[in-house]
Amino acid sequence: GYNTNTKSSISTGRLANIQSQSETDRLLEAQRVVIYTLQKKDCFQRQENSKLRKENDNLKDQLRQLEIRCVKVERQSKKDGEFILVQEKEMAFIKSQLMKKDDSIKG
């Protein structure tokens, strides 16, 4: 006696195997897509970070340049201030001399 039940259960088993295999393949493929996408995102993020770091460095350099310029301007301003004080003292002295002469002329 040939048992057809056994045969059909074997083929059903094989079919189930094939289905689970293709399901596994689909999951693996989905996983690969996710990993690939994440890697691309990561790569893009790193490029963005690198770009931002460069911009940041440029801005820091510009800030340093401005700070240096500020110090120079402050020094120059201090010198100018001191120069103006000296000029004002000289002018005051000259005015006082002129006033003395005026007084002596009037007197």
CSV table of N, CA, C and O in Angstrom, one decimal:
chain,number,residue,atom,x,y,z
A,1,GLY,N,0.8,-1.2,0.0
A,1,GLY,CA,0.0,0.0,0.0
A,1,GLY,C,0.8,1.3,0.0
A,1,GLY,O,1.7,1.4,0.8
A,2,TYR,N,0.5,2.1,-0.9
A,2,TYR,CA,1.2,3.3,-1.1
A,2,TYR,C,0.5,4.4,-0.4
A,2,TYR,O,-0.7,4.6,-0.6
A,3,ASN,N,1.1,5.1,0.6
A,3,ASN,CA,0.4,6.1,1.4
A,3,ASN,C,0.6,7.5,0.8
A,3,ASN,O,1.7,8.0,0.7
A,4,THR,N,-0.5,8.0,0.2
A,4,THR,CA,-0.5,9.3,-0.5
A,4,THR,C,-0.4,10.4,0.6
A,4,THR,O,0.1,11.5,0.3
A,5,ASN,N,-0.9,10.2,1.8
A,5,ASN,CA,-0.8,11.2,2.8
A,5,ASN,C,0.6,11.6,3.2
A,5,ASN,O,0.8,12.8,3.3
A,6,THR,N,1.5,10.6,3.3
A,6,THR,CA,2.9,10.9,3.6
A,6,THR,C,3.5,11.8,2.6
A,6,THR,O,4.1,12.8,2.9
A,7,LYS,N,3.2,11.5,1.3
A,7,LYS,CA,3.8,12.2,0.2
A,7,LYS,C,3.3,13.7,0.2
A,7,LYS,O,4.1,14.6,0.1
A,8,SER,N,2.0,13.9,0.4
A,8,SER,CA,1.5,15.3,0.5
A,8,SER,C,2.1,16.0,1.7
A,8,SER,O,2.4,17.2,1.6
A,9,SER,N,2.2,15.3,2.8
A,9,SER,CA,2.8,16.0,4.0
A,9,SER,C,4.2,16.4,3.7
A,9,SER,O,4.7,17.5,4.2
A,10,ILE,N,4.9,15.6,3.0
A,10,ILE,CA,6.3,15.9,2.7
A,10,ILE,C,6.4,17.1,1.8
A,10,ILE,O,7.2,18.0,2.0
A,11,SER,N,5.6,17.1,0.7
A,11,SER,CA,5.6,18.3,-0.2
A,11,SER,C,5.1,19.5,0.5
A,11,SER,O,5.6,20.6,0.3
A,12,THR,N,4.1,19.4,1.4
A,12,THR,CA,3.7,20.5,2.2
A,12,THR,C,4.8,21.1,3.1
A,12,THR,O,5.1,22.3,3.2
A,13,GLY,N,5.6,20.1,3.6
A,13,GLY,CA,6.8,20.5,4.4
A,13,GLY,C,7.8,21.2,3.6
A,13,GLY,O,8.3,22.2,4.0
A,14,ARG,N,8.0,20.7,2.4
A,14,ARG,CA,9.0,21.4,1.5
A,14,ARG,C,8.5,22.8,1.1
A,14,ARG,O,9.2,23.7,1.1
A,15,LEU,N,7.2,22.9,0.8
A,15,LEU,CA,6.6,24.2,0.5
A,15,LEU,C,6.8,25.2,1.6
A,15,LEU,O,7.2,26.3,1.4
A,16,ALA,N,6.5,24.7,2.8
A,16,ALA,CA,6.7,25.5,4.0
A,16,ALA,C,8.1,26.0,4.2
A,16,ALA,O,8.4,27.1,4.5
A,17,ASN,N,9.0,25.0,3.9
A,17,ASN,CA,10.5,25.4,3.9
A,17,ASN,C,10.8,26.5,2.9
A,17,ASN,O,11.5,27.4,3.2
A,18,ILE,N,10.3,26.3,1.7
A,18,ILE,CA,10.5,27.3,0.6
A,18,ILE,C,9.9,28.6,1.0
A,18,ILE,O,10.6,29.6,0.9
A,19,GLN,N,8.7,28.6,1.6
A,19,GLN,CA,8.1,29.9,2.0
A,19,GLN,C,8.9,30.5,3.1
A,19,GLN,O,9.2,31.7,3.0
A,20,SER,N,9.3,29.8,4.1
A,20,SER,CA,10.1,30.4,5.2
A,20,SER,C,11.5,30.8,4.6
A,20,SER,O,12.0,31.9,5.1
A,21,GLN,N,12.0,30.1,3.6
A,21,GLN,CA,13.3,30.5,3.0
A,21,GLN,C,13.1,31.9,2.3
A,21,GLN,O,13.9,32.8,2.5
A,22,SER,N,12.0,32.0,1.5
A,22,SER,CA,11.8,33.3,0.8
A,22,SER,C,11.5,34.4,1.8
A,22,SER,O,11.8,35.5,1.6
A,23,GLU,N,10.8,34.0,2.9
A,23,GLU,CA,10.5,35.0,3.9
A,23,GLU,C,11.8,35.5,4.5
A,23,GLU,O,12.0,36.7,4.7
A,24,THR,N,12.7,34.6,4.8
A,24,THR,CA,14.0,34.9,5.4
A,24,THR,C,14.8,35.8,4.4
A,24,THR,O,15.4,36.8,4.8
A,25,ASP,N,14.7,35.4,3.1
A,25,ASP,CA,15.4,36.2,2.1
A,25,ASP,C,14.9,37.6,2.1
A,25,ASP,O,15.6,38.6,2.0
A,26,ARG,N,13.5,37.7,2.1
A,26,ARG,CA,12.9,39.1,2.1
A,26,ARG,C,13.3,39.9,3.3
A,26,ARG,O,13.7,41.1,3.2
A,27,LEU,N,13.4,39.3,4.5
A,27,LEU,CA,13.8,40.0,5.7
A,27,LEU,C,15.3,40.4,5.6
A,27,LEU,O,15.6,41.5,6.0
A,28,LEU,N,16.1,39.5,5.1
A,28,LEU,CA,17.5,39.8,4.9
A,28,LEU,C,17.7,41.0,3.9
A,28,LEU,O,18.5,41.9,4.2
A,29,GLU,N,16.9,41.0,2.8
A,29,GLU,CA,17.0,42.0,1.9
A,29,GLU,C,16.5,43.4,2.5
A,29,GLU,O,17.2,44.4,2.3
A,30,ALA,N,15.4,43.3,3.3
A,30,ALA,CA,14.9,44.5,4.0
A,30,ALA,C,16.0,45.0,4.9
A,30,ALA,O,16.3,46.2,5.0
A,31,GLN,N,16.7,44.1,5.6
A,31,GLN,CA,17.7,44.5,6.6
A,31,GLN,C,18.9,45.1,5.8
A,31,GLN,O,19.4,46.1,6.3
A,32,ARG,N,19.2,44.5,4.7
A,32,ARG,CA,20.3,45.1,3.8
A,32,ARG,C,20.0,46.5,3.4
A,32,ARG,O,20.8,47.4,3.5
A,33,VAL,N,18.7,46.7,3.0
A,33,VAL,CA,18.3,48.1,2.6
A,33,VAL,C,18.4,49.1,3.7
A,33,VAL,O,18.9,50.2,3.6
A,34,VAL,N,17.9,48.6,4.9
A,34,VAL,CA,18.0,49.5,6.1
A,34,VAL,C,19.4,49.8,6.4
A,34,VAL,O,19.8,51.0,6.6
A,35,ILE,N,20.3,48.9,6.4
A,35,ILE,CA,21.7,49.1,6.7
A,35,ILE,C,22.3,50.0,5.7
A,35,ILE,O,23.0,51.0,6.1
A,36,TYR,N,22.0,49.8,4.4
A,36,TYR,CA,22.6,50.7,3.3
A,36,TYR,C,22.1,52.1,3.5
A,36,TYR,O,22.9,53.0,3.4
A,37,THR,N,20.8,52.2,3.8
A,37,THR,CA,20.2,53.6,4.0
A,37,THR,C,20.9,54.3,5.2
A,37,THR,O,21.2,55.5,5.1
A,38,LEU,N,21.1,53.5,6.3
A,38,LEU,CA,21.7,54.1,7.5
A,38,LEU,C,23.1,54.5,7.2
A,38,LEU,O,23.6,55.6,7.6
A,39,GLN,N,23.8,53.7,6.4
A,39,GLN,CA,25.2,54.0,6.1
A,39,GLN,C,25.3,55.3,5.2
A,39,GLN,O,26.1,56.1,5.4
A,40,LYS,N,24.3,55.4,4.2
A,40,LYS,CA,24.3,56.6,3.4
A,40,LYS,C,24.0,57.8,4.3
A,40,LYS,O,24.7,58.8,4.1
A,41,LYS,N,23.0,57.7,5.2
A,41,LYS,CA,22.7,58.8,6.1
A,41,LYS,C,23.9,59.1,6.9
A,41,LYS,O,24.2,60.3,7.1
A,42,ASP,N,24.6,58.1,7.4
A,42,ASP,CA,25.8,58.4,8.3
A,42,ASP,C,26.9,59.1,7.5
A,42,ASP,O,27.5,60.0,8.0
A,43,CYS,N,27.1,58.6,6.3
A,43,CYS,CA,28.1,59.3,5.4
A,43,CYS,C,27.7,60.7,5.1
A,43,CYS,O,28.6,61.6,5.2
A,44,PHE,N,26.4,61.0,4.8
A,44,PHE,CA,26.0,62.3,4.6
A,44,PHE,C,26.2,63.2,5.8
A,44,PHE,O,26.7,64.3,5.7
A,45,GLN,N,25.8,62.6,6.9
A,45,GLN,CA,25.9,63.3,8.2
A,45,GLN,C,27.4,63.7,8.5
A,45,GLN,O,27.7,64.8,8.9
A,46,ARG,N,28.3,62.8,8.2
A,46,ARG,CA,29.7,63.0,8.4
A,46,ARG,C,30.2,64.2,7.5
A,46,ARG,O,31.0,65.0,7.9
A,47,GLN,N,29.7,64.1,6.2
A,47,GLN,CA,30.1,65.2,5.3
A,47,GLN,C,29.6,66.6,5.8
A,47,GLN,O,30.3,67.6,5.8
A,48,GLU,N,28.3,66.6,6.3
A,48,GLU,CA,27.7,67.8,6.8
A,48,GLU,C,28.5,68.3,8.0
A,48,GLU,O,28.9,69.5,8.1
A,49,ASN,N,28.9,67.4,8.9
A,49,ASN,CA,29.7,67.7,10.1
A,49,ASN,C,31.0,68.3,9.7
A,49,ASN,O,31.4,69.3,10.2
A,50,SER,N,31.6,67.7,8.7
A,50,SER,CA,32.9,68.2,8.2
A,50,SER,C,32.8,69.6,7.6
A,50,SER,O,33.6,70.5,7.9
A,51,LYS,N,31.7,69.8,6.8
A,51,LYS,CA,31.4,71.1,6.3
A,51,LYS,C,31.2,72.2,7.4
A,51,LYS,O,31.8,73.2,7.3
A,52,LEU,N,30.4,71.8,8.4
A,52,LEU,CA,30.1,72.7,9.5
A,52,LEU,C,31.4,73.0,10.3
A,52,LEU,O,31.6,74.1,10.7
A,53,ARG,N,32.3,72.0,10.4
A,53,ARG,CA,33.5,72.2,11.2
A,53,ARG,C,34.4,73.2,10.4
A,53,ARG,O,35.0,74.1,11.0
A,54,LYS,N,34.5,73.0,9.1
A,54,LYS,CA,35.3,74.0,8.3
A,54,LYS,C,34.7,75.4,8.4
A,54,LYS,O,35.5,76.3,8.6
A,55,GLU,N,33.4,75.5,8.3
A,55,GLU,CA,32.8,76.9,8.4
A,55,GLU,C,33.1,77.4,9.8
A,55,GLU,O,33.4,78.6,9.9
A,56,ASN,N,33.0,76.6,10.8
A,56,ASN,CA,33.2,77.0,12.2
A,56,ASN,C,34.7,77.5,12.3
A,56,ASN,O,34.9,78.5,12.9
A,57,ASP,N,35.6,76.7,11.8
A,57,ASP,CA,37.0,77.1,11.8
A,57,ASP,C,37.3,78.5,11.1
A,57,ASP,O,38.0,79.3,11.6
A,58,ASN,N,36.6,78.6,10.0
A,58,ASN,CA,36.7,79.9,9.2
A,58,ASN,C,36.2,81.1,10.1
A,58,ASN,O,36.8,82.1,10.2
A,59,LEU,N,35.1,80.9,10.7
A,59,LEU,CA,34.5,81.9,11.6
A,59,LEU,C,35.4,82.2,12.8
A,59,LEU,O,35.6,83.4,13.1
A,60,LYS,N,36.0,81.2,13.3
A,60,LYS,CA,37.0,81.4,14.5
A,60,LYS,C,38.1,82.2,14.0
A,60,LYS,O,38.6,83.1,14.7
A,61,ASP,N,38.6,81.9,12.8
A,61,ASP,CA,39.8,82.7,12.2
A,61,ASP,C,39.4,84.1,12.0
A,61,ASP,O,40.1,85.0,12.4
A,62,GLN,N,38.2,84.3,11.5
A,62,GLN,CA,37.7,85.7,11.3
A,62,GLN,C,37.6,86.4,12.6
A,62,GLN,O,38.0,87.6,12.7
A,63,LEU,N,37.1,85.7,13.6
A,63,LEU,CA,37.0,86.4,14.9
A,63,LEU,C,38.3,86.7,15.5
A,63,LEU,O,38.5,87.8,16.0
A,64,ARG,N,39.3,85.8,15.3
A,64,ARG,CA,40.7,86.1,15.8
A,64,ARG,C,41.2,87.4,15.1
A,64,ARG,O,41.8,88.2,15.7
A,65,GLN,N,41.0,87.4,13.7
A,65,GLN,CA,41.5,88.6,12.9
A,65,GLN,C,40.9,89.9,13.5
A,65,GLN,O,41.5,90.9,13.6
A,66,LEU,N,39.5,89.8,13.8
A,66,LEU,CA,38.8,91.0,14.3
A,66,LEU,C,39.4,91.4,15.6
A,66,LEU,O,39.6,92.6,15.9
A,67,GLU,N,39.6,90.4,16.5
A,67,GLU,CA,40.2,90.7,17.8
A,67,GLU,C,41.5,91.4,17.7
A,67,GLU,O,41.8,92.4,18.4
A,68,ILE,N,42.4,90.9,16.8
A,68,ILE,CA,43.7,91.5,16.6
A,68,ILE,C,43.5,92.9,16.1
A,68,ILE,O,44.2,93.8,16.6
A,69,ARG,N,42.6,93.1,15.2
A,69,ARG,CA,42.4,94.5,14.6
A,69,ARG,C,41.9,95.4,15.7
A,69,ARG,O,42.3,96.6,15.8
A,70,CYS,N,41.0,94.9,16.6
A,70,CYS,CA,40.5,95.7,17.7
A,70,CYS,C,41.6,96.1,18.6
A,70,CYS,O,41.6,97.3,19.0
A,71,VAL,N,42.5,95.2,18.9
A,71,VAL,CA,43.6,95.5,19.8
A,71,VAL,C,44.5,96.6,19.2
A,71,VAL,O,44.8,97.6,19.8
A,72,LYS,N,44.7,96.5,17.9
A,72,LYS,CA,45.5,97.5,17.2
A,72,LYS,C,44.8,98.9,17.2
A,72,LYS,O,45.5,99.9,17.5
A,73,VAL,N,43.5,98.9,16.9
A,73,VAL,CA,42.7,100.1,16.9
A,73,VAL,C,42.8,100.7,18.3
A,73,VAL,O,42.9,102.0,18.5
A,74,GLU,N,42.6,99.9,19.4
A,74,GLU,CA,42.6,100.4,20.7
A,74,GLU,C,44.0,101.0,21.1
A,74,GLU,O,44.0,102.1,21.6
A,75,ARG,N,45.0,100.4,20.7
A,75,ARG,CA,46.4,100.9,20.9
A,75,ARG,C,46.5,102.3,20.2
A,75,ARG,O,47.0,103.2,20.8
A,76,GLN,N,46.1,102.3,18.9
A,76,GLN,CA,46.2,103.5,18.1
A,76,GLN,C,45.4,104.6,18.7
A,76,GLN,O,45.8,105.8,18.9
A,77,SER,N,44.2,104.3,19.2
A,77,SER,CA,43.3,105.2,19.8
A,77,SER,C,43.9,105.8,21.1
A,77,SER,O,43.8,107.0,21.3
A,78,LYS,N,44.6,104.9,21.8
A,78,LYS,CA,45.2,105.4,23.1
A,78,LYS,C,46.3,106.4,22.7
A,78,LYS,O,46.5,107.4,23.3
A,79,LYS,N,47.1,106.0,21.7
A,79,LYS,CA,48.2,106.9,21.2
A,79,LYS,C,47.6,108.2,20.8
A,79,LYS,O,48.2,109.3,21.1
A,80,ASP,N,46.6,108.1,20.0
A,80,ASP,CA,45.9,109.4,19.5
A,80,ASP,C,45.4,110.2,20.7
A,80,ASP,O,45.6,111.4,20.7
A,81,GLY,N,44.8,109.5,21.6
A,81,GLY,CA,44.3,110.2,22.8
A,81,GLY,C,45.4,111.0,23.6
A,81,GLY,O,45.3,112.1,24.0
A,82,GLU,N,46.6,110.2,23.7
A,82,GLU,CA,47.7,110.8,24.4
A,82,GLU,C,48.2,112.0,23.6
A,82,GLU,O,48.6,113.1,24.1
A,83,PHE,N,48.3,111.9,22.3
A,83,PHE,CA,48.8,112.9,21.4
A,83,PHE,C,47.9,114.2,21.5
A,83,PHE,O,48.3,115.3,21.6
A,84,ILE,N,46.5,113.9,21.5
A,84,ILE,CA,45.6,115.0,21.6
A,84,ILE,C,45.8,115.8,23.0
A,84,ILE,O,45.8,117.0,23.0
A,85,LEU,N,46.0,115.0,24.0
A,85,LEU,CA,46.2,115.6,25.4
A,85,LEU,C,47.5,116.5,25.3
A,85,LEU,O,47.4,117.7,25.8
A,86,VAL,N,48.5,116.1,24.7
A,86,VAL,CA,49.8,116.8,24.5
A,86,VAL,C,49.5,118.1,23.7
A,86,VAL,O,49.9,119.2,24.1
A,87,GLN,N,48.7,118.0,22.6
A,87,GLN,CA,48.4,119.1,21.8
A,87,GLN,C,47.6,120.1,22.5
A,87,GLN,O,47.8,121.3,22.5
A,88,GLU,N,46.6,119.6,23.3
A,88,GLU,CA,45.7,120.5,24.1
A,88,GLU,C,46.6,121.3,25.1
A,88,GLU,O,46.3,122.5,25.4
A,89,LYS,N,47.5,120.6,25.8
A,89,LYS,CA,48.4,121.3,26.8
A,89,LYS,C,49.2,122.4,26.1
A,89,LYS,O,49.3,123.5,26.6
A,90,GLU,N,49.7,122.0,24.9
A,90,GLU,CA,50.5,123.0,24.2
A,90,GLU,C,49.7,124.2,23.8
A,90,GLU,O,50.1,125.4,23.9
A,91,MET,N,48.4,123.9,23.3
A,91,MET,CA,47.5,125.0,22.9
A,91,MET,C,47.2,125.9,24.1
A,91,MET,O,47.2,127.1,24.0
A,92,ALA,N,46.9,125.2,25.2
A,92,ALA,CA,46.6,126.0,26.5
A,92,ALA,C,47.8,126.9,26.8
A,92,ALA,O,47.6,128.0,27.2
A,93,PHE,N,49.0,126.3,26.7
A,93,PHE,CA,50.2,127.1,27.0
A,93,PHE,C,50.4,128.3,26.1
A,93,PHE,O,50.6,129.4,26.5
A,94,ILE,N,50.2,128.0,24.8
A,94,ILE,CA,50.3,129.1,23.8
A,94,ILE,C,49.2,130.2,24.1
A,94,ILE,O,49.5,131.4,24.1
A,95,LYS,N,48.0,129.8,24.4
A,95,LYS,CA,46.9,130.7,24.7
A,95,LYS,C,47.3,131.6,25.9
A,95,LYS,O,47.1,132.8,25.9
A,96,SER,N,47.8,130.9,26.9
A,96,SER,CA,48.2,131.7,28.1
A,96,SER,C,49.3,132.7,27.8
A,96,SER,O,49.3,133.8,28.3
A,97,GLN,N,50.3,132.3,26.9
A,97,GLN,CA,51.3,133.2,26.5
A,97,GLN,C,50.8,134.4,25.8
A,97,GLN,O,51.2,135.5,26.0
A,98,LEU,N,49.8,134.1,24.8
A,98,LEU,CA,49.2,135.1,24.1
A,98,LEU,C,48.4,136.1,25.0
A,98,LEU,O,48.5,137.4,24.8
A,99,MET,N,47.7,135.6,26.0
A,99,MET,CA,47.0,136.4,26.9
A,99,MET,C,47.9,137.3,27.7
A,99,MET,O,47.7,138.5,27.9
A,100,LYS,N,49.1,136.7,28.1
A,100,LYS,CA,50.1,137.5,28.8
A,100,LYS,C,50.6,138.7,27.9
A,100,LYS,O,50.7,139.8,28.3
A,101,LYS,N,50.8,138.4,26.6
A,101,LYS,CA,51.3,139.4,25.7
A,101,LYS,C,50.2,140.5,25.5
A,101,LYS,O,50.5,141.7,25.5
A,102,ASP,N,48.9,140.0,25.3
A,102,ASP,CA,47.8,140.9,25.2
A,102,ASP,C,47.8,141.9,26.4
A,102,ASP,O,47.6,143.1,26.2
A,103,ASP,N,47.9,141.3,27.6
A,103,ASP,CA,47.9,142.1,28.8
A,103,ASP,C,49.0,143.1,28.8
A,103,ASP,O,48.8,144.3,29.1
A,104,SER,N,50.2,142.7,28.4
A,104,SER,CA,51.3,143.6,28.4
A,104,SER,C,51.1,144.7,27.3
A,104,SER,O,51.5,145.8,27.5
A,105,ILE,N,50.5,144.3,26.2
A,105,ILE,CA,50.3,145.3,25.1
A,105,ILE,C,49.2,146.3,25.6
A,105,ILE,O,49.4,147.5,25.5
A,106,LYS,N,48.1,145.8,26.3
A,106,LYS,CA,47.1,146.7,26.8
A,106,LYS,C,47.7,147.6,27.9
A,106,LYS,O,47.3,148.8,27.9
A,107,GLY,N,48.5,146.9,28.7
A,107,GLY,CA,49.0,147.7,29.9
A,107,GLY,C,50.0,148.6,29.4
A,107,GLY,O,50.2,149.7,29.3
